[in-house]
PDB file of C-alpha atoms and ligand atoms in Angstrom:
ATOM      1  CA  MET B   1     -72.140 -65.173-118.094  1.00  0.00           C
ATOM      2  CA  GLN B   2     -73.327 -67.223-115.142  1.00  0.00           C
ATOM      3  CA  SER B   3     -70.845 -68.364-112.546  1.00  0.00           C
ATOM      4  CA  SER B   4     -70.535 -72.087-112.029  1.00  0.00           C
ATOM      5  CA  ASP B   5     -70.940 -73.367-108.507  1.00  0.00           C
ATOM      6  CA  SER B   6     -67.404 -74.727-108.533  1.00  0.00           C
ATOM      7  CA  THR B   7     -65.835 -71.309-109.157  1.00  0.00           C
ATOM      8  CA  PRO B   8     -64.692 -69.683-105.949  1.00  0.00           C
ATOM      9  CA  HIS B   9     -65.716 -66.036-105.752  1.00  0.00           C
ATOM     10  CA  HIS B  10     -64.877 -63.466-103.155  1.00  0.00           C
ATOM     11  CA  GLY B  11     -68.168 -61.662-103.089  1.00  0.00           C
ATOM     12  CA  ALA B  12     -70.392 -59.571-105.293  1.00  0.00           C
ATOM     13  CA  LEU B  13     -71.023 -55.903-105.922  1.00  0.00           C
ATOM     14  CA  VAL B  14     -74.569 -55.183-107.152  1.00  0.00           C
ATOM     15  CA  LEU B  15     -75.443 -52.104-109.196  1.00  0.00           C
ATOM     16  CA  PHE B  16     -78.469 -51.094-107.177  1.00  0.00           C
ATOM     17  CA  SER B  17     -80.815 -48.225-108.040  1.00  0.00           C
ATOM     18  CA  GLY B  18     -83.801 -49.132-105.874  1.00  0.00           C
ATOM     19  CA  GLY B  19     -85.937 -50.244-108.830  1.00  0.00           C
ATOM     20  CA  GLN B  20     -87.636 -53.576-109.460  1.00  0.00           C
ATOM     21  CA  ASP B  21     -84.855 -54.944-111.666  1.00  0.00           C
ATOM     22  CA  SER B  22     -81.868 -54.100-109.500  1.00  0.00           C
ATOM     23  CA  THR B  23     -83.695 -55.249-106.360  1.00  0.00           C
ATOM     24  CA  THR B  24     -84.333 -58.617-108.016  1.00  0.00           C
ATOM     25  CA  CYS B  25     -80.631 -58.720-108.953  1.00  0.00           C
ATOM     26  CA  LEU B  26     -79.707 -57.964-105.347  1.00  0.00           C
ATOM     27  CA  ALA B  27     -81.864 -60.883-104.165  1.00  0.00           C
ATOM     28  CA  HIS B  28     -80.184 -63.063-106.812  1.00  0.00           C
ATOM     29  CA  ALA B  29     -76.742 -62.070-105.507  1.00  0.00           C
ATOM     30  CA  LEU B  30     -77.776 -62.684-101.898  1.00  0.00           C
ATOM     31  CA  THR B  31     -78.797 -66.261-102.726  1.00  0.00           C
ATOM     32  CA  ARG B  32     -75.466 -66.984-104.485  1.00  0.00           C
ATOM     33  CA  HIS B  33     -72.733 -65.036-102.725  1.00  0.00           C
ATOM     34  CA  GLU B  34     -71.805 -64.945 -99.070  1.00  0.00           C
ATOM     35  CA  ARG B  35     -70.687 -61.346 -99.168  1.00  0.00           C
ATOM     36  CA  VAL B  36     -72.676 -58.748-101.089  1.00  0.00           C
ATOM     37  CA  GLU B  37     -72.245 -54.985-101.278  1.00  0.00           C
ATOM     38  CA  THR B  38     -74.244 -52.441-103.262  1.00  0.00           C
ATOM     39  CA  ILE B  39     -73.316 -49.429-105.357  1.00  0.00           C
ATOM     40  CA  GLY B  40     -75.623 -46.637-106.522  1.00  0.00           C
ATOM     41  CA  PHE B  41     -75.078 -43.438-108.451  1.00  0.00           C
ATOM     42  CA  ASP B  42     -76.292 -39.946-107.762  1.00  0.00           C
ATOM     43  CA  TYR B  43     -76.148 -38.297-111.170  1.00  0.00           C
ATOM     44  CA  GLY B  44     -78.627 -35.504-110.611  1.00  0.00           C
ATOM     45  CA  GLN B  45     -81.727 -37.612-111.203  1.00  0.00           C
ATOM     46  CA  ARG B  46     -84.667 -35.303-111.591  1.00  0.00           C
ATOM     47  CA  HIS B  47     -86.565 -37.256-108.962  1.00  0.00           C
ATOM     48  CA  ARG B  48     -84.829 -37.720-105.648  1.00  0.00           C
ATOM     49  CA  VAL B  49     -87.493 -40.259-104.725  1.00  0.00           C
ATOM     50  CA  GLU B  50     -85.380 -42.876-106.506  1.00  0.00           C
ATOM     51  CA  LEU B  51     -82.517 -42.385-104.063  1.00  0.00           C
ATOM     52  CA  ARG B  52     -84.872 -42.349-101.099  1.00  0.00           C
ATOM     53  CA  GLN B  53     -86.522 -45.654-102.083  1.00  0.00           C
ATOM     54  CA  ARG B  54     -83.067 -47.171-102.496  1.00  0.00           C
ATOM     55  CA  GLY B  55     -82.475 -46.763 -98.770  1.00  0.00           C
ATOM     56  CA  GLU B  56     -85.970 -48.060 -97.989  1.00  0.00           C
ATOM     57  CA  VAL B  57     -85.404 -51.269 -99.967  1.00  0.00           C
ATOM     58  CA  LEU B  58     -82.093 -51.941 -98.201  1.00  0.00           C
ATOM     59  CA  ARG B  59     -83.710 -51.343 -94.805  1.00  0.00           C
ATOM     60  CA  GLU B  60     -86.591 -53.704 -95.642  1.00  0.00           C
ATOM     61  CA  LEU B  61     -84.246 -56.432 -96.879  1.00  0.00           C
ATOM     62  CA  ARG B  62     -82.212 -56.233 -93.686  1.00  0.00           C
ATOM     63  CA  ALA B  63     -85.309 -56.240 -91.477  1.00  0.00           C
ATOM     64  CA  ARG B  64     -87.358 -58.962 -93.154  1.00  0.00           C
ATOM     65  CA  PHE B  65     -84.894 -61.429 -94.662  1.00  0.00           C
ATOM     66  CA  PRO B  66     -82.607 -62.699 -91.891  1.00  0.00           C
ATOM     67  CA  ALA B  67     -80.669 -65.109 -94.129  1.00  0.00           C
ATOM     68  CA  TRP B  68     -79.769 -62.236 -96.459  1.00  0.00           C
ATOM     69  CA  SER B  69     -79.232 -59.610 -93.803  1.00  0.00           C
ATOM     70  CA  ALA B  70     -76.131 -61.455 -92.606  1.00  0.00           C
ATOM     71  CA  ARG B  71     -74.647 -61.342 -96.121  1.00  0.00           C
ATOM     72  CA  LEU B  72     -75.587 -57.789 -97.018  1.00  0.00           C
ATOM     73  CA  GLY B  73     -72.629 -55.502 -96.428  1.00  0.00           C
ATOM     74  CA  GLU B  74     -71.902 -51.867 -97.137  1.00  0.00           C
ATOM     75  CA  ASP B  75     -73.840 -49.652 -99.514  1.00  0.00           C
ATOM     76  CA  HIS B  76     -71.842 -47.170-101.579  1.00  0.00           C
ATOM     77  CA  LEU B  77     -73.488 -44.100-103.121  1.00  0.00           C
ATOM     78  CA  ILE B  78     -71.203 -42.509-105.699  1.00  0.00           C
ATOM     79  CA  ASP B  79     -71.604 -38.877-106.706  1.00  0.00           C
ATOM     80  CA  LEU B  80     -71.685 -38.729-110.511  1.00  0.00           C
ATOM     81  CA  ALA B  81     -73.226 -35.289-110.825  1.00  0.00           C
ATOM     82  CA  VAL B  82     -70.588 -34.687-113.485  1.00  0.00           C
ATOM     83  CA  LEU B  83     -72.731 -36.800-115.843  1.00  0.00           C
ATOM     84  CA  GLY B  84     -75.169 -33.905-115.960  1.00  0.00           C
ATOM     85  CA  GLN B  85     -72.526 -31.824-117.718  1.00  0.00           C
ATOM     86  CA  ILE B  86     -72.355 -34.168-120.682  1.00  0.00           C
ATOM     87  CA  SER B  87     -75.965 -35.262-120.986  1.00  0.00           C
ATOM     88  CA  ASP B  88     -79.149 -33.604-122.073  1.00  0.00           C
ATOM     89  CA  SER B  89     -81.620 -36.119-120.843  1.00  0.00           C
ATOM     90  CA  ALA B  90     -85.207 -36.122-119.787  1.00  0.00           C
ATOM     91  CA  LEU B  91     -84.099 -37.697-116.520  1.00  0.00           C
ATOM     92  CA  THR B  92     -82.048 -34.670-115.580  1.00  0.00           C
ATOM     93  CA  ARG B  93     -83.771 -31.832-117.440  1.00  0.00           C
ATOM     94  CA  ASP B  94     -87.420 -30.899-117.804  1.00  0.00           C
ATOM     95  CA  MET B  95     -88.085 -32.305-121.234  1.00  0.00           C
ATOM     96  CA  ALA B  96     -90.982 -34.291-122.595  1.00  0.00           C
ATOM     97  CA  PHE B  97     -90.452 -38.014-122.925  1.00  0.00           C
ATOM     98  CA  GLU B  98     -90.319 -38.423-126.651  1.00  0.00           C
ATOM     99  CA  MET B  99     -88.556 -40.789-128.889  1.00  0.00           C
ATOM    100  CA  GLU B 100     -85.727 -39.127-130.698  1.00  0.00           C
ATOM    101  CA  ARG B 101     -84.949 -39.540-134.365  1.00  0.00           C
ATOM    102  CA  ALA B 102     -82.535 -42.399-133.692  1.00  0.00           C
ATOM    103  CA  GLY B 103     -85.354 -44.346-132.089  1.00  0.00           C
ATOM    104  CA  LEU B 104     -83.848 -44.077-128.636  1.00  0.00           C
ATOM    105  CA  PRO B 105     -85.835 -42.576-125.783  1.00  0.00           C
ATOM    106  CA  ASN B 106     -84.389 -39.183-124.878  1.00  0.00           C
ATOM    107  CA  THR B 107     -83.800 -40.459-121.365  1.00  0.00           C
ATOM    108  CA  PHE B 108     -80.743 -41.992-122.965  1.00  0.00           C
ATOM    109  CA  VAL B 109     -77.394 -40.744-121.688  1.00  0.00           C
ATOM    110  CA  PRO B 110     -74.801 -41.984-124.181  1.00  0.00           C
ATOM    111  CA  GLY B 111     -72.684 -44.688-122.599  1.00  0.00           C
ATOM    112  CA  ARG B 112     -73.995 -44.028-119.112  1.00  0.00           C
ATOM    113  CA  ASN B 113     -73.899 -47.694-118.227  1.00  0.00           C
ATOM    114  CA  LEU B 114     -70.257 -47.947-119.322  1.00  0.00           C
ATOM    115  CA  VAL B 115     -69.432 -45.237-116.795  1.00  0.00           C
ATOM    116  CA  PHE B 116     -71.430 -47.038-114.089  1.00  0.00           C
ATOM    117  CA  MET B 117     -69.681 -50.335-114.824  1.00  0.00           C
ATOM    118  CA  THR B 118     -66.249 -48.713-114.740  1.00  0.00           C
ATOM    119  CA  PHE B 119     -66.914 -47.152-111.335  1.00  0.00           C
ATOM    120  CA  ALA B 120     -68.371 -50.457-110.127  1.00  0.00           C
ATOM    121  CA  GLY B 121     -65.219 -52.247-111.300  1.00  0.00           C
ATOM    122  CA  ALA B 122     -62.946 -49.779-109.529  1.00  0.00           C
ATOM    123  CA  LEU B 123     -64.937 -50.069-106.301  1.00  0.00           C
ATOM    124  CA  ALA B 124     -65.145 -53.878-106.552  1.00  0.00           C
ATOM    125  CA  TYR B 125     -61.339 -53.919-106.909  1.00  0.00           C
ATOM    126  CA  ARG B 126     -60.881 -51.775-103.804  1.00  0.00           C
ATOM    127  CA  ARG B 127     -63.362 -53.896-101.822  1.00  0.00           C
ATOM    128  CA  GLY B 128     -61.917 -57.242-102.919  1.00  0.00           C
ATOM    129  CA  LEU B 129     -65.154 -58.263-104.696  1.00  0.00           C
ATOM    130  CA  ASP B 130     -64.858 -60.083-108.009  1.00  0.00           C
ATOM    131  CA  VAL B 131     -68.443 -60.470-109.207  1.00  0.00           C
ATOM    132  CA  ILE B 132     -70.362 -57.476-110.557  1.00  0.00           C
ATOM    133  CA  VAL B 133     -74.122 -57.945-110.841  1.00  0.00           C
ATOM    134  CA  THR B 134     -76.246 -55.686-113.003  1.00  0.00           C
ATOM    135  CA  GLY B 135     -79.918 -55.749-114.016  1.00  0.00           C
ATOM    136  CA  VAL B 136     -79.416 -54.799-117.647  1.00  0.00           C
ATOM    137  CA  CYS B 137     -81.741 -56.528-120.068  1.00  0.00           C
ATOM    138  CA  GLU B 138     -82.020 -56.899-123.830  1.00  0.00           C
ATOM    139  CA  THR B 139     -85.621 -58.031-123.748  1.00  0.00           C
ATOM    140  CA  ASP B 140     -87.399 -54.854-122.656  1.00  0.00           C
ATOM    141  CA  TYR B 141     -84.951 -52.042-123.358  1.00  0.00           C
ATOM    142  CA  SER B 142     -83.171 -53.172-126.482  1.00  0.00           C
ATOM    143  CA  GLY B 143     -82.942 -49.496-127.445  1.00  0.00           C
ATOM    144  CA  TYR B 144     -80.076 -49.031-125.000  1.00  0.00           C
ATOM    145  CA  PRO B 145     -76.882 -50.336-126.613  1.00  0.00           C
ATOM    146  CA  ASP B 146     -74.941 -50.041-123.344  1.00  0.00           C
ATOM    147  CA  CYS B 147     -77.293 -52.634-121.787  1.00  0.00           C
ATOM    148  CA  ARG B 148     -76.721 -55.348-124.370  1.00  0.00           C
ATOM    149  CA  ASP B 149     -75.111 -58.701-123.722  1.00  0.00           C
ATOM    150  CA  ASP B 150     -72.179 -58.027-126.064  1.00  0.00           C
ATOM    151  CA  THR B 151     -71.502 -54.722-124.301  1.00  0.00           C
ATOM    152  CA  MET B 152     -71.482 -56.445-120.906  1.00  0.00           C
ATOM    153  CA  LYS B 153     -69.157 -59.167-122.178  1.00  0.00           C
ATOM    154  CA  ALA B 154     -66.840 -56.480-123.544  1.00  0.00           C
ATOM    155  CA  MET B 155     -66.975 -54.647-120.193  1.00  0.00           C
ATOM    156  CA  GLN B 156     -66.134 -57.841-118.315  1.00  0.00           C
ATOM    157  CA  LEU B 157     -63.075 -58.262-120.519  1.00  0.00           C
ATOM    158  CA  ALA B 158     -62.077 -54.576-120.387  1.00  0.00           C
ATOM    159  CA  LEU B 159     -62.350 -54.397-116.585  1.00  0.00           C
ATOM    160  CA  SER B 160     -60.498 -57.692-116.145  1.00  0.00           C
ATOM    161  CA  LEU B 161     -57.665 -56.614-118.436  1.00  0.00           C
ATOM    162  CA  GLY B 162     -57.549 -52.989-117.318  1.00  0.00           C
ATOM    163  CA  MET B 163     -57.351 -53.854-113.620  1.00  0.00           C
ATOM    164  CA  ASP B 164     -55.521 -57.171-113.980  1.00  0.00           C
ATOM    165  CA  ARG B 165     -58.177 -58.886-111.895  1.00  0.00           C
ATOM    166  CA  ARG B 166     -60.547 -61.621-113.044  1.00  0.00           C
ATOM    167  CA  PHE B 167     -64.028 -60.057-112.877  1.00  0.00           C
ATOM    168  CA  LEU B 168     -67.254 -61.895-113.580  1.00  0.00           C
ATOM    169  CA  VAL B 169     -70.204 -59.789-114.757  1.00  0.00           C
ATOM    170  CA  GLU B 170     -73.515 -61.451-113.899  1.00  0.00           C
ATOM    171  CA  THR B 171     -76.643 -60.317-115.743  1.00  0.00           C
ATOM    172  CA  PRO B 172     -79.522 -62.425-114.382  1.00  0.00           C
ATOM    173  CA  LEU B 173     -82.198 -60.464-116.256  1.00  0.00           C
ATOM    174  CA  MET B 174     -80.506 -60.243-119.660  1.00  0.00           C
ATOM    175  CA  TRP B 175     -82.859 -62.576-121.549  1.00  0.00           C
ATOM    176  CA  ILE B 176     -86.043 -62.489-119.487  1.00  0.00           C
ATOM    177  CA  ASP B 177     -89.041 -60.171-119.723  1.00  0.00           C
ATOM    178  CA  LYS B 178     -90.783 -58.280-116.925  1.00  0.00           C
ATOM    179  CA  ALA B 179     -93.244 -61.092-116.211  1.00  0.00           C
ATOM    180  CA  ALA B 180     -90.326 -63.478-115.731  1.00  0.00           C
ATOM    181  CA  THR B 181     -88.593 -60.880-113.534  1.00  0.00           C
ATOM    182  CA  TRP B 182     -91.599 -60.942-111.155  1.00  0.00           C
ATOM    183  CA  ARG B 183     -91.529 -64.741-111.254  1.00  0.00           C
ATOM    184  CA  LEU B 184     -87.802 -64.763-110.515  1.00  0.00           C
ATOM    185  CA  ALA B 185     -88.325 -62.455-107.520  1.00  0.00           C
ATOM    186  CA  HIS B 186     -90.943 -64.849-106.173  1.00  0.00           C
ATOM    187  CA  ALA B 187     -88.599 -67.817-106.571  1.00  0.00           C
ATOM    188  CA  LEU B 188     -85.677 -65.975-104.963  1.00  0.00           C
ATOM    189  CA  GLY B 189     -87.865 -64.803-102.080  1.00  0.00           C
ATOM    190  CA  GLN B 190     -88.449 -68.401-101.091  1.00  0.00           C
ATOM    191  CA  GLN B 191     -84.732 -68.645-100.342  1.00  0.00           C
ATOM    192  CA  GLY B 192     -84.609 -65.465 -98.268  1.00  0.00           C
ATOM    193  CA  ASP B 193     -85.885 -67.035 -95.069  1.00  0.00           C
ATOM    194  CA  ALA B 194     -88.568 -64.410 -94.588  1.00  0.00           C
ATOM    195  CA  ALA B 195     -91.935 -65.053 -93.060  1.00  0.00           C
ATOM    196  CA  GLY B 196     -94.094 -65.309 -96.161  1.00  0.00           C
ATOM    197  CA  GLY B 197     -91.377 -66.665 -98.469  1.00  0.00           C
ATOM    198  CA  GLY B 198     -91.650 -65.703-102.139  1.00  0.00           C
ATOM    199  CA  ASP B 199     -94.694 -63.540-101.550  1.00  0.00           C
ATOM    200  CA  ALA B 200     -92.743 -61.521 -98.977  1.00  0.00           C
ATOM    201  CA  LEU B 201     -90.115 -60.461-101.540  1.00  0.00           C
ATOM    202  CA  VAL B 202     -92.742 -59.694-104.189  1.00  0.00           C
ATOM    203  CA  ARG B 203     -94.684 -57.616-101.647  1.00  0.00           C
ATOM    204  CA  MET B 204     -91.532 -55.746-100.646  1.00  0.00           C
ATOM    205  CA  ILE B 205     -90.748 -55.001-104.314  1.00  0.00           C
ATOM    206  CA  VAL B 206     -94.303 -53.790-104.919  1.00  0.00           C
ATOM    207  CA  GLU B 207     -94.301 -51.524-101.867  1.00  0.00           C
ATOM    208  CA  HIS B 208     -90.812 -50.072-101.855  1.00  0.00           C
ATOM    209  CA  THR B 209     -89.054 -50.224-105.223  1.00  0.00           C
ATOM    210  CA  HIS B 210     -89.395 -47.260-107.554  1.00  0.00           C
ATOM    211  CA  THR B 211     -89.674 -47.434-111.340  1.00  0.00           C
ATOM    212  CA  CYS B 212     -91.796 -44.467-112.498  1.00  0.00           C
ATOM    213  CA  TYR B 213     -90.007 -41.917-114.706  1.00  0.00           C
ATOM    214  CA  LEU B 214     -92.218 -39.140-113.326  1.00  0.00           C
ATOM    215  CA  GLY B 215     -91.302 -39.779-109.692  1.00  0.00           C
ATOM    216  CA  GLU B 216     -94.960 -40.417-108.860  1.00  0.00           C
ATOM    217  CA  ARG B 217     -95.597 -42.262-105.568  1.00  0.00           C
ATOM    218  CA  THR B 218     -99.133 -41.256-104.586  1.00  0.00           C
ATOM    219  CA  GLN B 219    -101.021 -43.692-106.822  1.00  0.00           C
ATOM    220  CA  ARG B 220    -100.887 -47.302-105.630  1.00  0.00           C
ATOM    221  CA  HIS B 221    -101.533 -50.014-108.220  1.00  0.00           C
ATOM    222  CA  PRO B 222    -101.387 -53.805-107.720  1.00  0.00           C
ATOM    223  CA  TRP B 223     -97.825 -53.679-109.109  1.00  0.00           C
ATOM    224  CA  GLY B 224     -96.686 -50.747-106.967  1.00  0.00           C
ATOM    225  CA  TYR B 225     -96.571 -46.954-107.012  1.00  0.00           C
ATOM    226  CA  GLY B 226     -96.335 -44.828-110.144  1.00  0.00           C
ATOM    227  CA  CYS B 227     -98.152 -42.679-112.679  1.00  0.00           C
ATOM    228  CA  GLY B 228     -99.208 -45.787-114.602  1.00  0.00           C
ATOM    229  CA  THR B 229     -98.703 -44.160-117.995  1.00  0.00           C
ATOM    230  CA  CYS B 230     -94.970 -43.482-118.477  1.00  0.00           C
ATOM    231  CA  PRO B 231     -92.992 -46.152-120.384  1.00  0.00           C
ATOM    232  CA  ALA B 232     -91.406 -47.511-117.183  1.00  0.00           C
ATOM    233  CA  CYS B 233     -94.754 -47.847-115.399  1.00  0.00           C
ATOM    234  CA  MET B 234     -96.389 -49.444-118.443  1.00  0.00           C
ATOM    235  CA  LEU B 235     -93.626 -52.027-118.702  1.00  0.00           C
ATOM    236  CA  ARG B 236     -93.822 -52.855-114.993  1.00  0.00           C
ATOM    237  CA  ALA B 237     -97.630 -53.022-115.039  1.00  0.00           C
ATOM    238  CA  ALA B 238     -97.758 -55.173-118.187  1.00  0.00           C
ATOM    239  CA  GLY B 239     -95.186 -57.585-116.754  1.00  0.00           C
ATOM    240  CA  TRP B 240     -97.160 -57.851-113.530  1.00  0.00           C
ATOM    241  CA  ALA B 241    -100.402 -58.535-115.444  1.00  0.00           C
ATOM    242  CA  ARG B 242     -98.766 -61.236-117.586  1.00  0.00           C
ATOM    243  CA  TRP B 243     -97.214 -62.881-114.528  1.00  0.00           C
ATOM    244  CA  GLN B 244    -100.521 -62.852-112.641  1.00  0.00           C
ATOM    245  CA  ASP B 245    -102.284 -64.254-115.694  1.00  0.00           C
ATOM    246  CA  GLN B 246     -99.740 -67.044-116.140  1.00  0.00           C
ATOM    247  CA  ASP B 247     -99.911 -67.718-112.405  1.00  0.00           C
ATOM    248  CA  GLN B 248    -103.663 -68.232-112.560  1.00  0.00           C
ATOM    249  CA  ARG B 249    -103.199 -70.690-115.414  1.00  0.00           C
ATOM    250  CA  GLY B 250    -100.731 -72.471-113.137  1.00  0.00           C
ATOM    251  CA  ASP B 251     -97.710 -72.435-115.434  1.00  0.00           C
ATOM    252  CA  GLY B 252     -95.385 -70.116-113.639  1.00  0.00           C
ATOM    253  CA  HIS B 253     -95.693 -68.658-110.162  1.00  0.00           C
ATOM    254  CA  GLY B 254     -94.040 -70.594-107.404  1.00  0.00           C
ATOM    255  CA  GLY B 255     -91.223 -71.995-109.502  1.00  0.00           C
TER     256      GLY B 255
HETATM  257 ZN1   ZN U   1     -94.738 -43.639-114.320  1.00  0.00          ZN
END
């Protein structure tokens, strides 16, 4: 689902939560599209820190990456508090993070990503944007069926048919793991025109993006802030360690 360079597009809307993945997707969009806007969802997340870091990341991108700042347009925060009425999730209620019988983490809100994509499509239509970029991934979170490649292809078709507009859904992280996501951020950062190049984007992601399920931002690790023990932190930390390891062997970093 990658766009070819010969296809004219009218700009991209990035599903942006303020985490590592969606920030990397935003950098990806900023290297490819001349006009980029962002959409985020307030669905009663238990930790407001996620929404706060979202604003921080946008501010940092604008301040430190002049080539991207010119392309980065409006940010749209959509109130989806209504999702709380139909979900019983550890992200919105005080429940332990356990795997449920179906093998899905109980942070799972059934079809949540379908709702996000539908709102993104409607907003993209209104804003005249025809590319929708999302950081969904089959490699790390294959437990979420609404993040799978087939689901995204079906959404691209459904949105295009349902709005009679040719949408392209870009999923730059679909088949890569967290180590490769760090590597991708480094490569994209070199195109962002910042002092410090690829390292500058990696440093910004480490300092300002938020991943931790527990909303923890007092403990600083080499890979960023977080409790270090929740599934999201462990994934981010393990990806960082693998990337650093591969970097030292000289078969990754810098590409
Ligand atoms: Zn954590």
